[in-house]
mmCIF file of C-alpha atoms in Angstrom:
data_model
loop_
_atom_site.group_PDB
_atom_site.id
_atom_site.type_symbol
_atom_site.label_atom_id
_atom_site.label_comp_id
_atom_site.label_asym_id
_atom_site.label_seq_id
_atom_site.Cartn_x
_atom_site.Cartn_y
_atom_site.Cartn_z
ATOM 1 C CA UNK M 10 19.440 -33.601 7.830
ATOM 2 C CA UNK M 11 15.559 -33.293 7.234
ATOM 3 C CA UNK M 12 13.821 -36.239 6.009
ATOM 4 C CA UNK M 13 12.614 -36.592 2.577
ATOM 5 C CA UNK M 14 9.110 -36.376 3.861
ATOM 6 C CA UNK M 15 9.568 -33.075 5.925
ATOM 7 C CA UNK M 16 12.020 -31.746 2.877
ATOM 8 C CA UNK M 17 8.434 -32.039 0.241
ATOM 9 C CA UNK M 18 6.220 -30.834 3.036
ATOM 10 C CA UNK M 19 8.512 -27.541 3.578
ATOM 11 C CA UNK M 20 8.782 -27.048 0.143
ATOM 12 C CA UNK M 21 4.640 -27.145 -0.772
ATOM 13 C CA UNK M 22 4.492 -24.525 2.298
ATOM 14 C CA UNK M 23 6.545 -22.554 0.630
ATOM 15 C CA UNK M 24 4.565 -23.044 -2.597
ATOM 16 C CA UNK M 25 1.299 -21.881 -1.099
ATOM 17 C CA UNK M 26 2.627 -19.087 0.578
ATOM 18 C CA UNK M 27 4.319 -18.013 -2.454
ATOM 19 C CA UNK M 28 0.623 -18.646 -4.487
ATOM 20 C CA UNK M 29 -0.585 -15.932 -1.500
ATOM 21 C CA UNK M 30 1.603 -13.179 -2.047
ATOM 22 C CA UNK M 31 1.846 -13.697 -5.708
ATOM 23 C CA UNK M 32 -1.944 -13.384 -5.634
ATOM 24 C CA UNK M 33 -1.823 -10.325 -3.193
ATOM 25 C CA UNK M 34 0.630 -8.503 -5.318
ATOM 26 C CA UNK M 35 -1.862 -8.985 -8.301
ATOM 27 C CA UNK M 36 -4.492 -7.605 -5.763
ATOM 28 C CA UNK M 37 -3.138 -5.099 -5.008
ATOM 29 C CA UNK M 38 -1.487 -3.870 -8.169
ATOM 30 C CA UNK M 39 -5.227 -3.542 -9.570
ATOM 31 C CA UNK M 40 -6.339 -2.122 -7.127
ATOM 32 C CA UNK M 41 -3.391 0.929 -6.787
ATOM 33 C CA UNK M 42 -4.795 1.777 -10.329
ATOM 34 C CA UNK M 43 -8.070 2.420 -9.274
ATOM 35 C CA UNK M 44 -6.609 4.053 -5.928
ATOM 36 C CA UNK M 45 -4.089 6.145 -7.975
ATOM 37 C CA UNK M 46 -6.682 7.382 -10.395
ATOM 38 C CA UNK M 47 -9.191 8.281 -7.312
ATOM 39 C CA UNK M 48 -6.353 10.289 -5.336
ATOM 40 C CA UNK M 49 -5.141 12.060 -8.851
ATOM 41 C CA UNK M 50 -8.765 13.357 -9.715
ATOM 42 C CA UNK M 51 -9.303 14.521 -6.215
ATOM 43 C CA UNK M 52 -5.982 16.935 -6.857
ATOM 44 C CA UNK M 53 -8.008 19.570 -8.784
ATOM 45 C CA UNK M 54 -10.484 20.099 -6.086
ATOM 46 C CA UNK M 55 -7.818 20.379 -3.274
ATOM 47 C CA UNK M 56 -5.593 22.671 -5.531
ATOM 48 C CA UNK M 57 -8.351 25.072 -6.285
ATOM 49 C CA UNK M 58 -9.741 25.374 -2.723
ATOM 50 C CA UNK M 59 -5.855 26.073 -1.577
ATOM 51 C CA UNK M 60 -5.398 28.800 -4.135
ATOM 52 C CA UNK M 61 -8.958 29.949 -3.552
ATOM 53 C CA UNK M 62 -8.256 29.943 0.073
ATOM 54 C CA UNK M 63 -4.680 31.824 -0.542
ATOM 55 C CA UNK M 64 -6.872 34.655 -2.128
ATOM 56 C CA UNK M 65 -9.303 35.151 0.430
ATOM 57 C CA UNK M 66 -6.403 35.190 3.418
ATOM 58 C CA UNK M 67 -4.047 37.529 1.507
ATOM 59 C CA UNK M 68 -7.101 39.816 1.119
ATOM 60 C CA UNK M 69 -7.867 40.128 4.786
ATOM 61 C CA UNK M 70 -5.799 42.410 6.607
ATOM 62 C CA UNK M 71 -7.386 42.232 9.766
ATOM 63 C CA UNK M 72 -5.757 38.645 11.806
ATOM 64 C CA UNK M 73 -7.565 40.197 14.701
ATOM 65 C CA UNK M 74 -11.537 39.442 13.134
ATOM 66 C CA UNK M 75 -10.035 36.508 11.094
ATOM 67 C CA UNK M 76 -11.494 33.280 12.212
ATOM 68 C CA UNK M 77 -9.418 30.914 14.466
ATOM 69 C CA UNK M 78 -9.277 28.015 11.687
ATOM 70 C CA UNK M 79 -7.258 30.703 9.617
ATOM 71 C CA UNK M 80 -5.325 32.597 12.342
ATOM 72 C CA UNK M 81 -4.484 30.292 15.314
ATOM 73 C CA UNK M 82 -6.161 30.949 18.761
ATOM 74 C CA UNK M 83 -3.094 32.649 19.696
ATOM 75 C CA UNK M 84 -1.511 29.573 21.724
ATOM 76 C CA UNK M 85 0.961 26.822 20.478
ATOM 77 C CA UNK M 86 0.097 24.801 23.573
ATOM 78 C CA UNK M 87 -2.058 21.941 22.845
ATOM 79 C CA UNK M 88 -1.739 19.434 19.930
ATOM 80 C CA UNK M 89 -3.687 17.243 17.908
ATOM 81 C CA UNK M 90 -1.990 14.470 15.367
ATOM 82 C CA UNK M 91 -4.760 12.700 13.295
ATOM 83 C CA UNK M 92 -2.810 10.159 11.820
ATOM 84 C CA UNK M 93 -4.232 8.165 8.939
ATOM 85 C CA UNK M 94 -2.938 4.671 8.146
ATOM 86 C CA UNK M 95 -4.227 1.369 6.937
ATOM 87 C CA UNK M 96 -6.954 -1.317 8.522
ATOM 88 C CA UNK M 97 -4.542 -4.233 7.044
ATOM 89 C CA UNK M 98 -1.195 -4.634 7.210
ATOM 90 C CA UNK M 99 1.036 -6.985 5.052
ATOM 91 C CA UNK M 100 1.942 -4.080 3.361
ATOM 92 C CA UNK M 101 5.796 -3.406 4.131
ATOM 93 C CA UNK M 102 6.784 -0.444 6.504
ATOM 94 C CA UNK M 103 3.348 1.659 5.251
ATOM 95 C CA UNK M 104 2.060 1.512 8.371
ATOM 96 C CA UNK M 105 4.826 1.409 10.622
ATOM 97 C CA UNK M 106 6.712 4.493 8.793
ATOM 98 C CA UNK M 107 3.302 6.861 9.221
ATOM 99 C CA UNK M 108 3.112 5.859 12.958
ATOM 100 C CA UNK M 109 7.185 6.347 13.780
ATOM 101 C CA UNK M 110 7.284 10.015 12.401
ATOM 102 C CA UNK M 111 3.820 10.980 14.470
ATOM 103 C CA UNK M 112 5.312 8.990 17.558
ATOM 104 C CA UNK M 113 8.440 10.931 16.847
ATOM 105 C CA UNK M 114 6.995 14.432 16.917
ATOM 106 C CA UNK M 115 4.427 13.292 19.750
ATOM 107 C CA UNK M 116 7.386 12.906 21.552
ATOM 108 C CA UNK M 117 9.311 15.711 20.621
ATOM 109 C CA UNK M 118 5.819 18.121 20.952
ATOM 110 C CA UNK M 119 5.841 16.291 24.638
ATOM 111 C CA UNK M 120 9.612 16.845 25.681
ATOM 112 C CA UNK M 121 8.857 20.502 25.114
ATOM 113 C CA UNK M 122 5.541 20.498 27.567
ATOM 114 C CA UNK M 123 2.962 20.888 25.007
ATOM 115 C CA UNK M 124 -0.397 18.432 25.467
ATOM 116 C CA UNK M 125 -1.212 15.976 22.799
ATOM 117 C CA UNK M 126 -3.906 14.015 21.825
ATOM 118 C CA UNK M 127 -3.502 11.786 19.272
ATOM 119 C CA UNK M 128 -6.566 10.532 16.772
ATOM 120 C CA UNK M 129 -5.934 7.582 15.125
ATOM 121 C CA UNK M 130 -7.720 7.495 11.169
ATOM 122 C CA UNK M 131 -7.355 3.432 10.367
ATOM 123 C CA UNK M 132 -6.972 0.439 12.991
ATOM 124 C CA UNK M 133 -3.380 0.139 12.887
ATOM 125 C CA UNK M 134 -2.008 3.404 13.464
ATOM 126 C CA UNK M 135 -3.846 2.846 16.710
ATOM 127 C CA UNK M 136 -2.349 -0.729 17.336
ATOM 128 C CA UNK M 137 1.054 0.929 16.754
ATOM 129 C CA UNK M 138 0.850 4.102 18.763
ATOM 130 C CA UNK M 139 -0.997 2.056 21.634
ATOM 131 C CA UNK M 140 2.325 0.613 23.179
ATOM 132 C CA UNK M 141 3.761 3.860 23.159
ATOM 133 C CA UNK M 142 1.160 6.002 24.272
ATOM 134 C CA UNK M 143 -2.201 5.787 26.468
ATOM 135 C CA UNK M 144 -4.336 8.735 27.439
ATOM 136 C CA UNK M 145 -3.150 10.623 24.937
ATOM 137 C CA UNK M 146 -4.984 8.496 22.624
ATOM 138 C CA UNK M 147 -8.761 9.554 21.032
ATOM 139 C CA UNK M 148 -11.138 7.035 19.845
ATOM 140 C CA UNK M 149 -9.803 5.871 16.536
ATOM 141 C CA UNK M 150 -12.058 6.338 13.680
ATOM 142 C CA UNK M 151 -12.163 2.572 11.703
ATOM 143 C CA UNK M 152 -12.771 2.067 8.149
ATOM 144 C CA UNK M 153 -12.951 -1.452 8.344
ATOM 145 C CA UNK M 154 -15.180 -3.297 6.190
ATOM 146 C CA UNK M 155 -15.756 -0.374 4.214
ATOM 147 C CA UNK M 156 -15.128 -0.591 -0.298
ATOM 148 C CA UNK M 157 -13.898 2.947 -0.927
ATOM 149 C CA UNK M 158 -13.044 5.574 0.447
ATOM 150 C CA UNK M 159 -15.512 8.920 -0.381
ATOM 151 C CA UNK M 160 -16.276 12.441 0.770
ATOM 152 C CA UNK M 161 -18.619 10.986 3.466
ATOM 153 C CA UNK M 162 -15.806 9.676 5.251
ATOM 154 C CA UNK M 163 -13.273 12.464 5.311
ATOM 155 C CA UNK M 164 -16.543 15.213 6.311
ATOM 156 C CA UNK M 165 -16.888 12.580 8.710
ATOM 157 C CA UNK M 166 -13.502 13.090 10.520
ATOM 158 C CA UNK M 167 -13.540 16.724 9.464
ATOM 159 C CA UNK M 168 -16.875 17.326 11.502
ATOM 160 C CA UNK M 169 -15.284 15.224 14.788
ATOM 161 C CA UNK M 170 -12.037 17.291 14.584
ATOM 162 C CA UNK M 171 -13.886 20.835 14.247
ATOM 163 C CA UNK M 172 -16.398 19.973 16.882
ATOM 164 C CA UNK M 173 -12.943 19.571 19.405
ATOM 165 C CA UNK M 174 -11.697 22.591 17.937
ATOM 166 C CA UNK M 175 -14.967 24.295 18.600
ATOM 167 C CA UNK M 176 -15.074 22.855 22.067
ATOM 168 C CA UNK M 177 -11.744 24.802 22.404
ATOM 169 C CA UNK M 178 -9.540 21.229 23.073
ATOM 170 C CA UNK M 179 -6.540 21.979 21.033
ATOM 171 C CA UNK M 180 -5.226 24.822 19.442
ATOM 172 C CA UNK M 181 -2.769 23.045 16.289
ATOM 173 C CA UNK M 182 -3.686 20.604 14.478
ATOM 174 C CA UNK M 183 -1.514 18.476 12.003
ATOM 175 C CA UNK M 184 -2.390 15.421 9.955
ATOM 176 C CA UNK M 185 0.175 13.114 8.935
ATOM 177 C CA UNK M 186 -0.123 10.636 6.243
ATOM 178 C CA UNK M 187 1.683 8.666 3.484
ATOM 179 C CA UNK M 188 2.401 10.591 0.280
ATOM 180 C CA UNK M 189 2.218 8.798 -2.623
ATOM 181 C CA UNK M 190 5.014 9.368 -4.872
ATOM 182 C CA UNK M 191 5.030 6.846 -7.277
ATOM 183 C CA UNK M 192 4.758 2.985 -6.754
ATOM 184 C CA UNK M 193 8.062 2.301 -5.274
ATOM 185 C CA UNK M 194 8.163 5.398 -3.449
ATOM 186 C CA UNK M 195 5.591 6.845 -0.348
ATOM 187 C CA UNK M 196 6.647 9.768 1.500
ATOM 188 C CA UNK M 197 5.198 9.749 5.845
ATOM 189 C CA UNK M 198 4.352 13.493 5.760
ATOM 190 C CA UNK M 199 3.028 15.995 8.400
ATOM 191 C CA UNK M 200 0.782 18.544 7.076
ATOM 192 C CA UNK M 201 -0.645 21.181 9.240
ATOM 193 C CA UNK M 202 -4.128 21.991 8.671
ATOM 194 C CA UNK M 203 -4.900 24.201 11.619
ATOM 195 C CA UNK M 204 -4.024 27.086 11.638
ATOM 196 C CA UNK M 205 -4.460 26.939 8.051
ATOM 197 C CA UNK M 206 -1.307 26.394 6.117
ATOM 198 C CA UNK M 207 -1.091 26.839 2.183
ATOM 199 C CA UNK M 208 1.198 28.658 -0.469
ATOM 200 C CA UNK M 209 -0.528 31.219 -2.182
ATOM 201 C CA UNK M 210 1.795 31.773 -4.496
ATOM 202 C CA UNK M 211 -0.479 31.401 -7.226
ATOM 203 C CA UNK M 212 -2.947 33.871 -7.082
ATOM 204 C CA UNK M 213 -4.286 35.006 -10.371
ATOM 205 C CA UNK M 214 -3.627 38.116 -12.080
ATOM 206 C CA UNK M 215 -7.007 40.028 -11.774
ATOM 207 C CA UNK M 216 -6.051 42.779 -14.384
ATOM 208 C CA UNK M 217 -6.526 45.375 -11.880
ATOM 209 C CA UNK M 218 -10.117 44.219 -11.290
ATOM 210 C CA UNK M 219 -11.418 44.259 -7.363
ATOM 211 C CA UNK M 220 -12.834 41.247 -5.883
ATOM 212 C CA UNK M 221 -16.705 40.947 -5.403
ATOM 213 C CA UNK M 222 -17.693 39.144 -2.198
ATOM 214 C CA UNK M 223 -21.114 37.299 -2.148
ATOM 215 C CA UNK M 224 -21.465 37.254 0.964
ATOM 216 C CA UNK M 225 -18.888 39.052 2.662
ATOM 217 C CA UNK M 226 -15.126 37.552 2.415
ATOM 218 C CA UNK M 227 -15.020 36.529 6.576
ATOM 219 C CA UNK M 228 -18.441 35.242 5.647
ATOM 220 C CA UNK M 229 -17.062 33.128 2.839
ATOM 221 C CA UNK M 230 -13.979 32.266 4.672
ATOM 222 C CA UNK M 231 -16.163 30.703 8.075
ATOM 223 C CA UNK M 232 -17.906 28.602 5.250
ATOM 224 C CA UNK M 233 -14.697 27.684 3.338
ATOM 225 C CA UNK M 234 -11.828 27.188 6.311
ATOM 226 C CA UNK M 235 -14.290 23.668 7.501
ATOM 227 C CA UNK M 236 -14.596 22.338 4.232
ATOM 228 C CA UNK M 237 -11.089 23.282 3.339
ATOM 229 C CA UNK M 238 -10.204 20.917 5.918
ATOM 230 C CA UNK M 239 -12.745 17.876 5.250
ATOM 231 C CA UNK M 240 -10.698 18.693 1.390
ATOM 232 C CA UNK M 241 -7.167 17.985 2.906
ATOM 233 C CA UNK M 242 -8.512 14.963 4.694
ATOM 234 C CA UNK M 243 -10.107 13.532 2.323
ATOM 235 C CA UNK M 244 -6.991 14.228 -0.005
ATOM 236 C CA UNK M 245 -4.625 12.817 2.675
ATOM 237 C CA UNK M 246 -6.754 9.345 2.730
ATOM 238 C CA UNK M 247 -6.916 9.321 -0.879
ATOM 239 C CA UNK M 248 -2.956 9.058 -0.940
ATOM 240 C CA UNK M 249 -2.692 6.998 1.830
ATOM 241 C CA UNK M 250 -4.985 4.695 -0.197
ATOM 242 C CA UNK M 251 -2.515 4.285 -3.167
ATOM 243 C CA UNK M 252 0.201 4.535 -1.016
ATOM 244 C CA UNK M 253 -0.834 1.355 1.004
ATOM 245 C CA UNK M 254 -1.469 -0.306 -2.533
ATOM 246 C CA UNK M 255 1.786 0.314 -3.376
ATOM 247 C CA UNK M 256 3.738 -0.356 -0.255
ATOM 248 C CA UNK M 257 1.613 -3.740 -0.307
ATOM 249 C CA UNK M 258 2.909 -3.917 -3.519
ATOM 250 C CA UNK M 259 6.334 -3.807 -3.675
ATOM 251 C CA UNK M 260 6.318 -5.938 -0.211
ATOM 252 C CA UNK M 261 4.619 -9.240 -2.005
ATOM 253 C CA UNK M 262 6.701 -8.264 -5.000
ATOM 254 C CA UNK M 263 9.340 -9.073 -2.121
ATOM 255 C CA UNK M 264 8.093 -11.878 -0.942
ATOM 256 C CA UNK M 265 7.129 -13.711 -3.658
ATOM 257 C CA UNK M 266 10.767 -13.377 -4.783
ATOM 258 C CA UNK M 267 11.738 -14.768 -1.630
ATOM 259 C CA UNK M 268 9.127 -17.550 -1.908
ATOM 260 C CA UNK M 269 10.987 -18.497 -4.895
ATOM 261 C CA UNK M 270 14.387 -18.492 -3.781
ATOM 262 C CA UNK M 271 13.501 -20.618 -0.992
ATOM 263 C CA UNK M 272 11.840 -22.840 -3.217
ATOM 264 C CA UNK M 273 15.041 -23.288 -5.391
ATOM 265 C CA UNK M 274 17.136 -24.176 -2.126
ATOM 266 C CA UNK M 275 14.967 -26.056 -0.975
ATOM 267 C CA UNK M 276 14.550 -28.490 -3.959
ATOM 268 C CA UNK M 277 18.353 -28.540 -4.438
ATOM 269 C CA UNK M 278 18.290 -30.169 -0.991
ATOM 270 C CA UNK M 279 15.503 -32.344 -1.438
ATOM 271 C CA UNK M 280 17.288 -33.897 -4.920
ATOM 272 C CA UNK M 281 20.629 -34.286 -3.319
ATOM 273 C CA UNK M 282 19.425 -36.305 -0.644
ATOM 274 C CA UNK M 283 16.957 -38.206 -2.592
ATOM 275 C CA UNK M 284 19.820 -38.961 -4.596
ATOM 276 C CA UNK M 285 22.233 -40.001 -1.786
ATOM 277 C CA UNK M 286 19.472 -42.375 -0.446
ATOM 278 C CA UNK M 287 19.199 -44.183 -3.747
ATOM 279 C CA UNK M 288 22.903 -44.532 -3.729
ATOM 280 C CA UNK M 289 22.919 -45.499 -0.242
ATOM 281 C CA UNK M 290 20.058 -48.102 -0.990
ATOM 282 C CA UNK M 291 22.158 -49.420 -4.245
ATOM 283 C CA UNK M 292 25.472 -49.899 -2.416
ATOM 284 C CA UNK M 293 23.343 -51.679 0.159
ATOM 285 C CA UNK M 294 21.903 -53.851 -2.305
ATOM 286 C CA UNK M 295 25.461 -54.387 -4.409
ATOM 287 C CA UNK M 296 27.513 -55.321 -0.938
ATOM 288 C CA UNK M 297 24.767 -57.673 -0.783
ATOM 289 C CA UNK M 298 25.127 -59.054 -3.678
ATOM 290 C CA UNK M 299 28.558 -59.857 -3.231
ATOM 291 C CA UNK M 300 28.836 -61.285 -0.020
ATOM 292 C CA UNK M 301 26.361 -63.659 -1.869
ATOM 293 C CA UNK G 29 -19.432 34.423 -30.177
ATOM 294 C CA UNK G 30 -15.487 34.805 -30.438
ATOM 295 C CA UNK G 31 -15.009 35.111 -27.253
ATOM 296 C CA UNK G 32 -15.665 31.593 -24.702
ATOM 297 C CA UNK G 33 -15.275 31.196 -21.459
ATOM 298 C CA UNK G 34 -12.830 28.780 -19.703
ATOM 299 C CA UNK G 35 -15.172 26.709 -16.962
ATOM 300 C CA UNK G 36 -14.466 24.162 -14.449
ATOM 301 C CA UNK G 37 -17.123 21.938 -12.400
ATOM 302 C CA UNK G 38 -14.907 20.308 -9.745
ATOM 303 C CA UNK G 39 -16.070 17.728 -6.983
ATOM 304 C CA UNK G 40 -13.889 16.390 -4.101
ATOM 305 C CA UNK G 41 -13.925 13.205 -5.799
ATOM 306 C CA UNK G 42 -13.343 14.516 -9.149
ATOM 307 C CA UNK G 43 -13.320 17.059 -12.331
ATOM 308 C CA UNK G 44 -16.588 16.892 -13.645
ATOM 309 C CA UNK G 45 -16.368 19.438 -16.343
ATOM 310 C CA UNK G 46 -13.611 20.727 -17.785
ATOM 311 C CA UNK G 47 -14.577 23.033 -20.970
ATOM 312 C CA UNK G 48 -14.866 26.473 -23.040
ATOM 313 C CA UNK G 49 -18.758 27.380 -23.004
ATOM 314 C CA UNK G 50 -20.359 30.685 -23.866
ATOM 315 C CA UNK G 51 -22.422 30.860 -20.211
ATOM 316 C CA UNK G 52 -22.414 29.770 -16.896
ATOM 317 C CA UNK G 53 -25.536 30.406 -14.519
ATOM 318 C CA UNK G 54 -24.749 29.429 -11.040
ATOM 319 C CA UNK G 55 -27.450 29.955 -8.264
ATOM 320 C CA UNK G 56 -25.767 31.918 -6.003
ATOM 321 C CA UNK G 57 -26.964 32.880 -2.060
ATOM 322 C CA UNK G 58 -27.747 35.938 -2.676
ATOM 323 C CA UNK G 59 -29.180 35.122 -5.960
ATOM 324 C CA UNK G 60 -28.918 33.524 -9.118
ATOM 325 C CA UNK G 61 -26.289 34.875 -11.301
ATOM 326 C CA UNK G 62 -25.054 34.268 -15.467
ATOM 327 C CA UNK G 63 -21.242 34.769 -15.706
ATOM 328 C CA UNK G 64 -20.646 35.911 -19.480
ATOM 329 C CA UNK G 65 -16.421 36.382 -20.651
ATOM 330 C CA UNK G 66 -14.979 38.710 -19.209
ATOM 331 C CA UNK G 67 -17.121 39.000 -16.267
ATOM 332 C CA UNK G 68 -15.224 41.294 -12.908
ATOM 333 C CA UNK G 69 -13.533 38.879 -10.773
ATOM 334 C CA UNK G 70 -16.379 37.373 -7.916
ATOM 335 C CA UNK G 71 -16.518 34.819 -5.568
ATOM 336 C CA UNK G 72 -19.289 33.366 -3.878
ATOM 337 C CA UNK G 73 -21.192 30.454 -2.103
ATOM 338 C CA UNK G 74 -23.574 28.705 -4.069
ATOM 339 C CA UNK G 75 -26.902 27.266 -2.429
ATOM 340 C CA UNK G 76 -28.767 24.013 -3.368
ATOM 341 C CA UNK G 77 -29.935 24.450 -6.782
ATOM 342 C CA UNK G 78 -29.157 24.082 -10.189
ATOM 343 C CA UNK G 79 -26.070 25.121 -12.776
ATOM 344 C CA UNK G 80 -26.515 25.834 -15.927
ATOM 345 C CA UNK G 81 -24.210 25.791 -18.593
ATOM 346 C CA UNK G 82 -24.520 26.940 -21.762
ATOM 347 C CA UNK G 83 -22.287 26.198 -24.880
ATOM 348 C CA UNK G 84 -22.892 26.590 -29.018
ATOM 349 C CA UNK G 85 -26.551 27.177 -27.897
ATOM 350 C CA UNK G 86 -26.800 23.815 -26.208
ATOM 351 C CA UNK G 87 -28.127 24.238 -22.387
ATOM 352 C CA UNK G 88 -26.808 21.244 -19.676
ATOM 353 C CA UNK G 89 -27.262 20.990 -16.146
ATOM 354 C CA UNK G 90 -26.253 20.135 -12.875
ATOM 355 C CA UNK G 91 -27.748 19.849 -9.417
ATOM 356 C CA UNK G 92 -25.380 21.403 -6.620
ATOM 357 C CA UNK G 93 -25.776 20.683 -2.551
ATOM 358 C CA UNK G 94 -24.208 23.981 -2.003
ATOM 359 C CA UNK G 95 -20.794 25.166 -2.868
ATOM 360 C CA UNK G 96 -18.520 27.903 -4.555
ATOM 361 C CA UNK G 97 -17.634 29.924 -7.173
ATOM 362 C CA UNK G 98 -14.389 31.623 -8.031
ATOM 363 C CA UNK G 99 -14.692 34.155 -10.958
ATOM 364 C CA UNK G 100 -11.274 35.243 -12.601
ATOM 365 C CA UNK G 101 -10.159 36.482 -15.938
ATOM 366 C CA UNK G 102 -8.920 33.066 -16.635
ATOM 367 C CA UNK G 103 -12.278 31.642 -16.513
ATOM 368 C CA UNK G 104 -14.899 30.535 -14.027
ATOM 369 C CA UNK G 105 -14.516 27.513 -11.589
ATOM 370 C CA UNK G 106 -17.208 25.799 -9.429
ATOM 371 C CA UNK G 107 -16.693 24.081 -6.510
ATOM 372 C CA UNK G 108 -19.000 21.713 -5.219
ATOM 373 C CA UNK G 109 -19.481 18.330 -2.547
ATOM 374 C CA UNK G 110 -21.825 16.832 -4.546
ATOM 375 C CA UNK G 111 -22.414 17.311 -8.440
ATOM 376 C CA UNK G 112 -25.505 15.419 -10.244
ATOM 377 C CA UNK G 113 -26.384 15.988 -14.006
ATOM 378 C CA UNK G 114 -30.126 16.520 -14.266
#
């Protein structure tokens, strides 16, 4: 049995990491607001460049003069995962859930021959996938120390990744991030962004009206298919953003209800044998009496 | 004026404007353009310059880096990286 002493040390531990997570949860609950908001109003953008986008490829008949962002090069061969996770962790299986289902089609991509590379969007992604993987690895881009997360950041990825596609090192490219479904829920998802992927199942009724061009629609399209992607990006770290607020969350929701529990068995301990050590001490002190 | 014109000024980051106006001028790269209702469908990159919007005869603006605009019978929407009001 623990001594007295060591029982009220354990138990103001416990305390303080309780006071941590309690205040982490708080954290981070004001800060999904903000995060939520920020990845709702960039929806509108995304939507209307994907329905936009769905236009312009149903109008073009041609996949031979169509550029390679749109059509493929042809070849299924070489991969690139960007996967975008957190820079901190303490956030439940966030980080750890993104990683397994990239790891998981690296793996299955590799089984079947293809090449991968892997680019890593957040620091621990990268510490994840490091054990499993090595050359197949890129630089991983870091966010750390960085407020929000902006347009600058995701153009800032978008331009690395096009340059490689440009430079003719992959031919598919598919981003995978946490959806965020609500605050309890986050989705790991795999989106493919090149070739270009979207449903263009909404494409407006033009009342019989032709399309005007300014410039020319392949024109239009080399100008949109870039920043289409920079869109998704920036969309995909947007969600991972409330999704990690969320995961953290519900995790120091979790732990400070753990906290507490330990606290409670811990005291009920601590009384008990505070009380058998006055009773001890009394029937000490009573025998002695006696034998008086 | 009966008839308005449903217009949309989105950035990545968010919807800037979301409103019926009477006009939109957008400065387009082949040239500035007004899109009136009912305009034919168009869509087109914008360049660096300035968007005009006009509504109950009250002009406001914004300054554009570049972007796009998608004309439909449903109204007119304007996509954009960076959006300041001027």
């Amino acid at each position: 049995m623990a001594s007295l002493k060591e029982l009220r040390n354990r138990i103001a531990s416990v305390q303080a990491t309780q006071k941590i997570t309690r205040a982490m949860q708080m954290v981070a609950a004001s800060k999904l607001r903000r995060a939520q908001e920020a990845a709702e109003a960039a929806r509108p953008y995304a939507d209307r460049m994907g329905a936009v986008l769905g236009n312009l490829a149903a109008s073009i008949n041609d996949v031979e003069t169509a550029p390679k962002l749109l059509a493929g090069t042809g070849s299924d061969k070489r991969h690139l995962l960007i996967v975008a996770t957190a820079e901190r962790g303490l956030c439940g299986g966030f980080n750890s859930s993104i990683a397994r289902l990239a790891r998981e089609d690296a793996q299955k991509l590799m089984a079947a021959g293809k090449q991968v590379q892997i680019l890593c969007v957040g620091r621990k992604g990268y510490d994840v996938l490091k054990r499993y993987f090595d050359k197949e690895l890129l630089d991983p881009v870091s966010y750390q120390g960085l407020k929000g997360i902006g347009f600058d950041q995701a153009q800032e990825v978008a331009s690395r990744v096009l340059a490689d596609f440009d430079a003719d090192s992959f031919d598919m490219c598919t981003l995978y991030y946490s959806k965020f479904e609500n605050v309890i829920s986050q989705v790991p998802t795999g989106l493919q962004i090149i070739p270009a992927s979207f449903d263009d199942s909404e494409t407006p009724d033009l009342g019989g009206a032709a399309y005007d061009y300014e410039p020319e629609e392949n024109d239009i399209l080399d100008a949109l298919l870039p920043r289409n992607i920079a869109v998704q990006i920036l969309r995909a770290l947007l969600e991972n953003a409330a999704s990690e607020q969320g995961a953290r969350m519900t995790a120091m929701d979790n732990a400070t209800r753990n906290a507490g529990e330990m606290i409670d068995s811990l005291s009920i301990t601590y009384n008990r044998s505070r009380q058998a050590q006055i009773t001890k001490e009394l029937i000490e002190i009573i025998s002695g009496a006696e034998a008086l | 004026m009966a008839e308005r014109l449903k217009f949309d000024l989105v950035s990545p980051e968010k919807l800037v404007l979301s409103a019926e106006v009477d006009m939109v001028e957008v400065p387009g790269v082949e040239g500035d353009f007004g899109v009136l209702p009912n305009h034919s469908p168009v869509m087109a990159m914008l360049r660096p310059g300035t968007l005009t919007v006009e509504s109950d005869g009250k002009r406001q603006s914004f300054e554009l880096d570049g972007g796009f605009v998608d004309v439909t019978p449903e109204g007119v929407t304007v996509l954009a990286e960076t959006i300041s009001q001027a």
